[in-house]
Amino acid sequence: MKKEDCYLLGKITRRHGLAGNVVLKLDTDQPELYNKLDNILVEINGLLVPFFIEKQQWSKEDTKLIFFKNSTEAMVDQAVGRNVFLPLSTLPVLTGKSFYYHEIIGFRLLDENNTDFGIIQSVNDQTAQHYFVTLLHGKQIIVPVIKDWILDVNREQKEIKMQLPEGLMDVFTQPAIKDE
Protein backbone atom coordinates (compact mmCIF):
# COMPACT_ATOMS: atom_id res chain seq x y z
CA MET A 1 0.00 0.00 0.00
CA LYS A 2 1.35 3.41 -0.95
CA LYS A 3 1.19 6.39 1.38
CA GLU A 4 -0.59 8.52 -1.25
CA ASP A 5 -3.44 5.95 -1.22
CA CYS A 6 -3.91 6.43 2.53
CA TYR A 7 -4.86 9.08 5.05
CA LEU A 8 -3.39 9.86 8.45
CA LEU A 9 -5.51 8.39 11.22
CA GLY A 10 -3.32 9.38 14.15
CA LYS A 11 -0.22 8.43 16.07
CA ILE A 12 0.82 5.72 18.48
CA THR A 13 1.97 7.90 21.34
CA ARG A 14 3.19 5.42 23.95
CA ARG A 15 2.94 2.03 25.58
CA HIS A 16 0.13 1.34 28.03
CA GLY A 17 0.79 -1.11 30.83
CA LEU A 18 2.98 -4.18 30.64
CA ALA A 19 0.84 -6.41 28.43
CA GLY A 20 1.89 -4.94 25.07
CA ASN A 21 -0.89 -2.37 24.73
CA VAL A 22 -0.27 0.92 22.93
CA VAL A 23 -2.09 4.24 22.97
CA LEU A 24 -3.42 5.42 19.60
CA LYS A 25 -4.26 9.16 19.54
CA LEU A 26 -6.73 9.74 16.69
CA ASP A 27 -6.44 12.85 14.52
CA THR A 28 -10.07 13.15 13.45
CA ASP A 29 -13.20 15.17 14.07
CA GLN A 30 -15.27 11.98 14.07
CA PRO A 31 -13.63 9.40 16.32
CA GLU A 32 -16.90 7.43 16.46
CA LEU A 33 -16.20 6.23 12.89
CA TYR A 34 -13.31 4.16 14.30
CA ASN A 35 -15.12 2.10 16.95
CA LYS A 36 -13.93 -1.16 15.38
CA LEU A 37 -10.51 -1.26 13.72
CA ASP A 38 -9.37 -4.60 12.31
CA ASN A 39 -5.93 -3.40 11.30
CA ILE A 40 -3.87 -0.25 10.88
CA LEU A 41 -0.88 0.73 8.77
CA VAL A 42 2.07 1.95 10.81
CA GLU A 43 4.73 4.03 9.05
CA ILE A 44 8.13 2.49 9.77
CA ASN A 45 11.20 3.70 7.85
CA GLY A 46 8.99 5.22 5.13
CA LEU A 47 6.98 2.03 4.60
CA LEU A 48 3.41 1.30 5.69
CA VAL A 49 3.45 -1.91 7.72
CA PRO A 50 0.13 -3.62 8.54
CA PHE A 51 -0.53 -4.32 12.23
CA PHE A 52 -3.54 -6.48 13.03
CA ILE A 53 -5.61 -5.64 16.10
CA GLU A 54 -6.71 -8.26 18.62
CA LYS A 55 -8.30 -6.00 21.27
CA GLN A 56 -9.20 -2.35 21.51
CA GLN A 57 -11.06 -0.02 23.81
CA TRP A 58 -11.61 3.69 24.16
CA SER A 59 -9.46 5.48 26.70
CA LYS A 60 -10.73 8.99 25.97
CA GLU A 61 -12.95 10.49 23.28
CA ASP A 62 -10.12 10.50 20.73
CA THR A 63 -7.75 7.90 22.19
CA LYS A 64 -7.83 4.11 21.93
CA LEU A 65 -5.91 1.42 23.77
CA ILE A 66 -4.86 -1.25 21.28
CA PHE A 67 -3.39 -4.73 21.63
CA PHE A 68 -1.90 -6.22 18.45
CA LYS A 69 -2.34 -9.85 17.37
CA ASN A 70 0.83 -11.87 17.92
CA SER A 71 2.28 -8.90 19.80
CA THR A 72 5.95 -8.95 20.78
CA GLU A 73 8.07 -6.43 22.67
CA ALA A 74 9.97 -5.62 19.45
CA MET A 75 6.73 -5.09 17.57
CA VAL A 76 5.43 -2.66 20.18
CA ASP A 77 8.79 -0.85 20.31
CA GLN A 78 8.69 -0.37 16.53
CA ALA A 79 5.16 1.07 16.64
CA VAL A 80 5.56 3.63 19.46
CA GLY A 81 5.94 7.19 18.20
CA ARG A 82 4.84 6.29 14.67
CA ASN A 83 2.10 7.71 12.47
CA VAL A 84 -0.85 5.46 11.70
CA PHE A 85 -2.69 5.37 8.37
CA LEU A 86 -5.74 3.75 6.82
CA PRO A 87 -6.55 3.31 3.11
CA LEU A 88 -8.56 6.14 1.51
CA SER A 89 -11.04 3.47 0.39
CA THR A 90 -12.16 3.05 4.03
CA LEU A 91 -13.46 6.61 4.26
CA PRO A 92 -17.23 7.04 3.91
CA VAL A 93 -18.24 8.98 0.79
CA LEU A 94 -19.22 12.56 1.62
CA THR A 95 -21.86 14.48 -0.30
CA GLY A 96 -23.24 17.99 -0.34
CA LYS A 97 -21.11 20.68 1.27
CA SER A 98 -19.06 18.23 3.34
CA PHE A 99 -15.59 17.25 2.12
CA TYR A 100 -12.30 15.77 3.16
CA TYR A 101 -9.36 18.13 2.95
CA HIS A 102 -7.35 15.74 0.77
CA GLU A 103 -10.14 15.46 -1.83
CA ILE A 104 -10.43 19.21 -2.59
CA ILE A 105 -6.78 19.83 -3.42
CA GLY A 106 -6.85 21.14 -7.00
CA PHE A 107 -10.41 22.52 -6.72
CA ARG A 108 -11.05 26.08 -7.91
CA LEU A 109 -12.27 28.43 -5.15
CA LEU A 110 -14.98 30.90 -6.20
CA ASP A 111 -17.06 33.50 -4.40
CA GLU A 112 -20.83 33.85 -4.86
CA ASN A 113 -20.23 36.15 -7.89
CA ASN A 114 -17.91 33.54 -9.48
CA THR A 115 -14.84 35.66 -8.74
CA ASP A 116 -11.87 33.31 -8.92
CA PHE A 117 -9.79 32.98 -5.74
CA GLY A 118 -7.45 30.43 -7.32
CA ILE A 119 -6.75 26.73 -7.15
CA ILE A 120 -6.57 25.13 -3.70
CA GLN A 121 -2.95 24.06 -3.17
CA SER A 122 -3.30 22.89 0.43
CA VAL A 123 -5.38 23.16 3.57
CA ASN A 124 -3.71 24.22 6.81
CA ASP A 125 -5.33 22.38 9.68
CA GLN A 126 -2.48 22.93 12.15
CA THR A 127 -3.94 26.17 13.54
CA ALA A 128 -7.13 26.88 15.47
CA GLN A 129 -8.64 28.38 12.31
CA HIS A 130 -8.19 26.05 9.35
CA TYR A 131 -7.66 27.76 5.99
CA PHE A 132 -7.35 27.08 2.28
CA VAL A 133 -4.11 28.10 0.60
CA THR A 134 -4.76 28.95 -3.05
CA LEU A 135 -2.56 30.18 -5.85
CA LEU A 136 -3.87 32.91 -8.16
CA HIS A 137 -1.62 34.50 -10.80
CA GLY A 138 1.45 33.49 -8.83
CA LYS A 139 0.17 34.99 -5.56
CA GLN A 140 -0.73 32.99 -2.49
CA ILE A 141 -4.27 33.65 -1.20
CA ILE A 142 -5.42 32.47 2.25
CA VAL A 143 -9.12 31.85 2.83
CA PRO A 144 -10.52 30.68 6.19
CA VAL A 145 -12.45 27.40 6.11
CA ILE A 146 -15.74 28.46 7.71
CA LYS A 147 -18.61 26.03 7.12
CA ASP A 148 -21.24 28.78 7.12
CA TRP A 149 -19.41 30.50 4.24
CA ILE A 150 -19.47 27.41 1.99
CA LEU A 151 -22.34 27.63 -0.47
CA ASP A 152 -21.62 24.66 -2.74
CA VAL A 153 -19.08 21.92 -3.37
CA ASN A 154 -19.21 20.79 -7.00
CA ARG A 155 -17.13 17.63 -7.25
CA GLU A 156 -17.76 17.17 -10.99
CA GLN A 157 -16.47 20.65 -11.90
CA LYS A 158 -13.93 20.62 -9.04
CA GLU A 159 -15.15 23.91 -7.58
CA ILE A 160 -16.04 25.25 -4.15
CA LYS A 161 -18.29 28.28 -4.02
CA MET A 162 -18.12 30.42 -0.87
CA GLN A 163 -19.74 33.58 0.42
CA LEU A 164 -16.62 35.56 1.27
CA PRO A 165 -16.39 38.89 3.07
CA GLU A 166 -16.02 41.95 0.90
CA GLY A 167 -12.42 43.04 0.54
CA LEU A 168 -10.83 39.67 1.34
CA MET A 169 -9.28 39.41 -2.13
CA ASP A 170 -8.00 42.99 -1.87
CA VAL A 171 -5.85 42.04 1.13
CA PHE A 172 -3.82 39.78 -1.14
CA THR A 173 -4.01 41.55 -4.51
CA GLN A 174 -3.90 45.31 -3.77
CA PRO A 175 -0.69 47.07 -2.77
CA ALA A 176 -0.64 48.32 0.81
CA ILE A 177 -1.41 51.99 1.36
CA LYS A 178 0.42 53.74 4.17
CA ASP A 179 -1.70 55.58 6.70
CA GLU A 180 -0.88 59.21 7.14
PDB file of C-alpha atoms in Angstrom:
ATOM      1  CA  MET A   1       0.000   0.000   0.000  1.00  0.00           C
ATOM      2  CA  LYS A   2       1.352   3.412  -0.953  1.00  0.00           C
ATOM      3  CA  LYS A   3       1.187   6.388   1.385  1.00  0.00           C
ATOM      4  CA  GLU A   4      -0.595   8.519  -1.247  1.00  0.00           C
ATOM      5  CA  ASP A   5      -3.440   5.953  -1.216  1.00  0.00           C
ATOM      6  CA  CYS A   6      -3.910   6.432   2.530  1.00  0.00           C
ATOM      7  CA  TYR A   7      -4.859   9.077   5.055  1.00  0.00           C
ATOM      8  CA  LEU A   8      -3.387   9.862   8.446  1.00  0.00           C
ATOM      9  CA  LEU A   9      -5.512   8.387  11.223  1.00  0.00           C
ATOM     10  CA  GLY A  10      -3.325   9.379  14.154  1.00  0.00           C
ATOM     11  CA  LYS A  11      -0.217   8.432  16.068  1.00  0.00           C
ATOM     12  CA  ILE A  12       0.819   5.723  18.485  1.00  0.00           C
ATOM     13  CA  THR A  13       1.973   7.896  21.343  1.00  0.00           C
ATOM     14  CA  ARG A  14       3.194   5.418  23.953  1.00  0.00           C
ATOM     15  CA  ARG A  15       2.940   2.026  25.583  1.00  0.00           C
ATOM     16  CA  HIS A  16       0.125   1.336  28.031  1.00  0.00           C
ATOM     17  CA  GLY A  17       0.788  -1.107  30.826  1.00  0.00           C
ATOM     18  CA  LEU A  18       2.978  -4.181  30.642  1.00  0.00           C
ATOM     19  CA  ALA A  19       0.835  -6.409  28.430  1.00  0.00           C
ATOM     20  CA  GLY A  20       1.889  -4.935  25.072  1.00  0.00           C
ATOM     21  CA  ASN A  21      -0.892  -2.367  24.733  1.00  0.00           C
ATOM     22  CA  VAL A  22      -0.265   0.917  22.929  1.00  0.00           C
ATOM     23  CA  VAL A  23      -2.093   4.238  22.973  1.00  0.00           C
ATOM     24  CA  LEU A  24      -3.416   5.422  19.602  1.00  0.00           C
ATOM     25  CA  LYS A  25      -4.260   9.156  19.537  1.00  0.00           C
ATOM     26  CA  LEU A  26      -6.725   9.738  16.686  1.00  0.00           C
ATOM     27  CA  ASP A  27      -6.436  12.851  14.524  1.00  0.00           C
ATOM     28  CA  THR A  28     -10.069  13.149  13.450  1.00  0.00           C
ATOM     29  CA  ASP A  29     -13.196  15.171  14.068  1.00  0.00           C
ATOM     30  CA  GLN A  30     -15.274  11.984  14.070  1.00  0.00           C
ATOM     31  CA  PRO A  31     -13.628   9.397  16.317  1.00  0.00           C
ATOM     32  CA  GLU A  32     -16.901   7.435  16.460  1.00  0.00           C
ATOM     33  CA  LEU A  33     -16.195   6.234  12.894  1.00  0.00           C
ATOM     34  CA  TYR A  34     -13.313   4.161  14.297  1.00  0.00           C
ATOM     35  CA  ASN A  35     -15.121   2.103  16.946  1.00  0.00           C
ATOM     36  CA  LYS A  36     -13.929  -1.160  15.378  1.00  0.00           C
ATOM     37  CA  LEU A  37     -10.511  -1.260  13.718  1.00  0.00           C
ATOM     38  CA  ASP A  38      -9.374  -4.600  12.306  1.00  0.00           C
ATOM     39  CA  ASN A  39      -5.930  -3.403  11.304  1.00  0.00           C
ATOM     40  CA  ILE A  40      -3.868  -0.252  10.881  1.00  0.00           C
ATOM     41  CA  LEU A  41      -0.879   0.728   8.773  1.00  0.00           C
ATOM     42  CA  VAL A  42       2.071   1.953  10.809  1.00  0.00           C
ATOM     43  CA  GLU A  43       4.735   4.033   9.052  1.00  0.00           C
ATOM     44  CA  ILE A  44       8.129   2.493   9.771  1.00  0.00           C
ATOM     45  CA  ASN A  45      11.200   3.702   7.848  1.00  0.00           C
ATOM     46  CA  GLY A  46       8.986   5.220   5.133  1.00  0.00           C
ATOM     47  CA  LEU A  47       6.980   2.028   4.597  1.00  0.00           C
ATOM     48  CA  LEU A  48       3.413   1.298   5.694  1.00  0.00           C
ATOM     49  CA  VAL A  49       3.447  -1.908   7.716  1.00  0.00           C
ATOM     50  CA  PRO A  50       0.129  -3.622   8.543  1.00  0.00           C
ATOM     51  CA  PHE A  51      -0.527  -4.320  12.227  1.00  0.00           C
ATOM     52  CA  PHE A  52      -3.545  -6.482  13.030  1.00  0.00           C
ATOM     53  CA  ILE A  53      -5.607  -5.635  16.097  1.00  0.00           C
ATOM     54  CA  GLU A  54      -6.710  -8.258  18.622  1.00  0.00           C
ATOM     55  CA  LYS A  55      -8.299  -6.004  21.271  1.00  0.00           C
ATOM     56  CA  GLN A  56      -9.198  -2.345  21.510  1.00  0.00           C
ATOM     57  CA  GLN A  57     -11.065  -0.021  23.808  1.00  0.00           C
ATOM     58  CA  TRP A  58     -11.614   3.693  24.163  1.00  0.00           C
ATOM     59  CA  SER A  59      -9.457   5.478  26.700  1.00  0.00           C
ATOM     60  CA  LYS A  60     -10.730   8.995  25.966  1.00  0.00           C
ATOM     61  CA  GLU A  61     -12.951  10.489  23.282  1.00  0.00           C
ATOM     62  CA  ASP A  62     -10.120  10.503  20.730  1.00  0.00           C
ATOM     63  CA  THR A  63      -7.748   7.903  22.194  1.00  0.00           C
ATOM     64  CA  LYS A  64      -7.831   4.111  21.931  1.00  0.00           C
ATOM     65  CA  LEU A  65      -5.914   1.418  23.775  1.00  0.00           C
ATOM     66  CA  ILE A  66      -4.859  -1.248  21.284  1.00  0.00           C
ATOM     67  CA  PHE A  67      -3.393  -4.730  21.631  1.00  0.00           C
ATOM     68  CA  PHE A  68      -1.901  -6.219  18.448  1.00  0.00           C
ATOM     69  CA  LYS A  69      -2.340  -9.851  17.365  1.00  0.00           C
ATOM     70  CA  ASN A  70       0.831 -11.868  17.923  1.00  0.00           C
ATOM     71  CA  SER A  71       2.280  -8.901  19.795  1.00  0.00           C
ATOM     72  CA  THR A  72       5.946  -8.945  20.783  1.00  0.00           C
ATOM     73  CA  GLU A  73       8.073  -6.430  22.666  1.00  0.00           C
ATOM     74  CA  ALA A  74       9.972  -5.624  19.454  1.00  0.00           C
ATOM     75  CA  MET A  75       6.725  -5.094  17.570  1.00  0.00           C
ATOM     76  CA  VAL A  76       5.426  -2.659  20.179  1.00  0.00           C
ATOM     77  CA  ASP A  77       8.785  -0.850  20.311  1.00  0.00           C
ATOM     78  CA  GLN A  78       8.685  -0.372  16.531  1.00  0.00           C
ATOM     79  CA  ALA A  79       5.162   1.066  16.635  1.00  0.00           C
ATOM     80  CA  VAL A  80       5.565   3.629  19.456  1.00  0.00           C
ATOM     81  CA  GLY A  81       5.938   7.194  18.204  1.00  0.00           C
ATOM     82  CA  ARG A  82       4.844   6.293  14.673  1.00  0.00           C
ATOM     83  CA  ASN A  83       2.103   7.714  12.470  1.00  0.00           C
ATOM     84  CA  VAL A  84      -0.855   5.459  11.701  1.00  0.00           C
ATOM     85  CA  PHE A  85      -2.687   5.373   8.374  1.00  0.00           C
ATOM     86  CA  LEU A  86      -5.744   3.753   6.822  1.00  0.00           C
ATOM     87  CA  PRO A  87      -6.552   3.308   3.107  1.00  0.00           C
ATOM     88  CA  LEU A  88      -8.562   6.135   1.506  1.00  0.00           C
ATOM     89  CA  SER A  89     -11.042   3.472   0.390  1.00  0.00           C
ATOM     90  CA  THR A  90     -12.155   3.047   4.025  1.00  0.00           C
ATOM     91  CA  LEU A  91     -13.463   6.615   4.256  1.00  0.00           C
ATOM     92  CA  PRO A  92     -17.229   7.040   3.909  1.00  0.00           C
ATOM     93  CA  VAL A  93     -18.241   8.977   0.793  1.00  0.00           C
ATOM     94  CA  LEU A  94     -19.222  12.557   1.622  1.00  0.00           C
ATOM     95  CA  THR A  95     -21.857  14.479  -0.303  1.00  0.00           C
ATOM     96  CA  GLY A  96     -23.241  17.990  -0.345  1.00  0.00           C
ATOM     97  CA  LYS A  97     -21.112  20.680   1.268  1.00  0.00           C
ATOM     98  CA  SER A  98     -19.058  18.232   3.343  1.00  0.00           C
ATOM     99  CA  PHE A  99     -15.594  17.249   2.122  1.00  0.00           C
ATOM    100  CA  TYR A 100     -12.301  15.771   3.158  1.00  0.00           C
ATOM    101  CA  TYR A 101      -9.357  18.132   2.946  1.00  0.00           C
ATOM    102  CA  HIS A 102      -7.352  15.743   0.775  1.00  0.00           C
ATOM    103  CA  GLU A 103     -10.138  15.462  -1.826  1.00  0.00           C
ATOM    104  CA  ILE A 104     -10.433  19.209  -2.588  1.00  0.00           C
ATOM    105  CA  ILE A 105      -6.776  19.832  -3.423  1.00  0.00           C
ATOM    106  CA  GLY A 106      -6.847  21.144  -7.000  1.00  0.00           C
ATOM    107  CA  PHE A 107     -10.412  22.519  -6.721  1.00  0.00           C
ATOM    108  CA  ARG A 108     -11.048  26.077  -7.907  1.00  0.00           C
ATOM    109  CA  LEU A 109     -12.269  28.430  -5.148  1.00  0.00           C
ATOM    110  CA  LEU A 110     -14.977  30.904  -6.199  1.00  0.00           C
ATOM    111  CA  ASP A 111     -17.056  33.502  -4.399  1.00  0.00           C
ATOM    112  CA  GLU A 112     -20.827  33.854  -4.858  1.00  0.00           C
ATOM    113  CA  ASN A 113     -20.230  36.153  -7.889  1.00  0.00           C
ATOM    114  CA  ASN A 114     -17.914  33.541  -9.481  1.00  0.00           C
ATOM    115  CA  THR A 115     -14.838  35.663  -8.745  1.00  0.00           C
ATOM    116  CA  ASP A 116     -11.867  33.311  -8.917  1.00  0.00           C
ATOM    117  CA  PHE A 117      -9.791  32.975  -5.743  1.00  0.00           C
ATOM    118  CA  GLY A 118      -7.447  30.435  -7.321  1.00  0.00           C
ATOM    119  CA  ILE A 119      -6.753  26.728  -7.154  1.00  0.00           C
ATOM    120  CA  ILE A 120      -6.566  25.131  -3.704  1.00  0.00           C
ATOM    121  CA  GLN A 121      -2.954  24.062  -3.169  1.00  0.00           C
ATOM    122  CA  SER A 122      -3.295  22.890   0.426  1.00  0.00           C
ATOM    123  CA  VAL A 123      -5.377  23.158   3.573  1.00  0.00           C
ATOM    124  CA  ASN A 124      -3.706  24.224   6.806  1.00  0.00           C
ATOM    125  CA  ASP A 125      -5.331  22.375   9.685  1.00  0.00           C
ATOM    126  CA  GLN A 126      -2.481  22.934  12.148  1.00  0.00           C
ATOM    127  CA  THR A 127      -3.938  26.168  13.544  1.00  0.00           C
ATOM    128  CA  ALA A 128      -7.131  26.876  15.469  1.00  0.00           C
ATOM    129  CA  GLN A 129      -8.641  28.384  12.308  1.00  0.00           C
ATOM    130  CA  HIS A 130      -8.188  26.054   9.346  1.00  0.00           C
ATOM    131  CA  TYR A 131      -7.657  27.758   5.991  1.00  0.00           C
ATOM    132  CA  PHE A 132      -7.352  27.082   2.275  1.00  0.00           C
ATOM    133  CA  VAL A 133      -4.110  28.100   0.602  1.00  0.00           C
ATOM    134  CA  THR A 134      -4.759  28.949  -3.047  1.00  0.00           C
ATOM    135  CA  LEU A 135      -2.559  30.178  -5.850  1.00  0.00           C
ATOM    136  CA  LEU A 136      -3.868  32.911  -8.165  1.00  0.00           C
ATOM    137  CA  HIS A 137      -1.623  34.499 -10.798  1.00  0.00           C
ATOM    138  CA  GLY A 138       1.449  33.488  -8.834  1.00  0.00           C
ATOM    139  CA  LYS A 139       0.169  34.986  -5.557  1.00  0.00           C
ATOM    140  CA  GLN A 140      -0.734  32.993  -2.487  1.00  0.00           C
ATOM    141  CA  ILE A 141      -4.266  33.645  -1.198  1.00  0.00           C
ATOM    142  CA  ILE A 142      -5.418  32.469   2.249  1.00  0.00           C
ATOM    143  CA  VAL A 143      -9.123  31.850   2.830  1.00  0.00           C
ATOM    144  CA  PRO A 144     -10.523  30.678   6.188  1.00  0.00           C
ATOM    145  CA  VAL A 145     -12.450  27.401   6.108  1.00  0.00           C
ATOM    146  CA  ILE A 146     -15.740  28.455   7.706  1.00  0.00           C
ATOM    147  CA  LYS A 147     -18.606  26.028   7.116  1.00  0.00           C
ATOM    148  CA  ASP A 148     -21.236  28.781   7.116  1.00  0.00           C
ATOM    149  CA  TRP A 149     -19.407  30.500   4.238  1.00  0.00           C
ATOM    150  CA  ILE A 150     -19.467  27.413   1.993  1.00  0.00           C
ATOM    151  CA  LEU A 151     -22.338  27.635  -0.474  1.00  0.00           C
ATOM    152  CA  ASP A 152     -21.620  24.658  -2.741  1.00  0.00           C
ATOM    153  CA  VAL A 153     -19.081  21.919  -3.371  1.00  0.00           C
ATOM    154  CA  ASN A 154     -19.213  20.790  -6.996  1.00  0.00           C
ATOM    155  CA  ARG A 155     -17.134  17.630  -7.250  1.00  0.00           C
ATOM    156  CA  GLU A 156     -17.761  17.175 -10.993  1.00  0.00           C
ATOM    157  CA  GLN A 157     -16.471  20.649 -11.903  1.00  0.00           C
ATOM    158  CA  LYS A 158     -13.927  20.620  -9.035  1.00  0.00           C
ATOM    159  CA  GLU A 159     -15.152  23.911  -7.577  1.00  0.00           C
ATOM    160  CA  ILE A 160     -16.041  25.245  -4.152  1.00  0.00           C
ATOM    161  CA  LYS A 161     -18.289  28.282  -4.019  1.00  0.00           C
ATOM    162  CA  MET A 162     -18.117  30.425  -0.870  1.00  0.00           C
ATOM    163  CA  GLN A 163     -19.738  33.576   0.425  1.00  0.00           C
ATOM    164  CA  LEU A 164     -16.623  35.559   1.273  1.00  0.00           C
ATOM    165  CA  PRO A 165     -16.387  38.885   3.068  1.00  0.00           C
ATOM    166  CA  GLU A 166     -16.018  41.951   0.898  1.00  0.00           C
ATOM    167  CA  GLY A 167     -12.416  43.042   0.544  1.00  0.00           C
ATOM    168  CA  LEU A 168     -10.835  39.667   1.338  1.00  0.00           C
ATOM    169  CA  MET A 169      -9.284  39.406  -2.132  1.00  0.00           C
ATOM    170  CA  ASP A 170      -7.997  42.988  -1.865  1.00  0.00           C
ATOM    171  CA  VAL A 171      -5.852  42.041   1.128  1.00  0.00           C
ATOM    172  CA  PHE A 172      -3.818  39.780  -1.144  1.00  0.00           C
ATOM    173  CA  THR A 173      -4.006  41.549  -4.514  1.00  0.00           C
ATOM    174  CA  GLN A 174      -3.904  45.309  -3.766  1.00  0.00           C
ATOM    175  CA  PRO A 175      -0.694  47.071  -2.771  1.00  0.00           C
ATOM    176  CA  ALA A 176      -0.635  48.323   0.815  1.00  0.00           C
ATOM    177  CA  ILE A 177      -1.415  51.990   1.363  1.00  0.00           C
ATOM    178  CA  LYS A 178       0.417  53.743   4.171  1.00  0.00           C
ATOM    179  CA  ASP A 179      -1.703  55.578   6.699  1.00  0.00           C
ATOM    180  CA  GLU A 180      -0.876  59.213   7.139  1.00  0.00           C
TER     181      GLU A 180
END
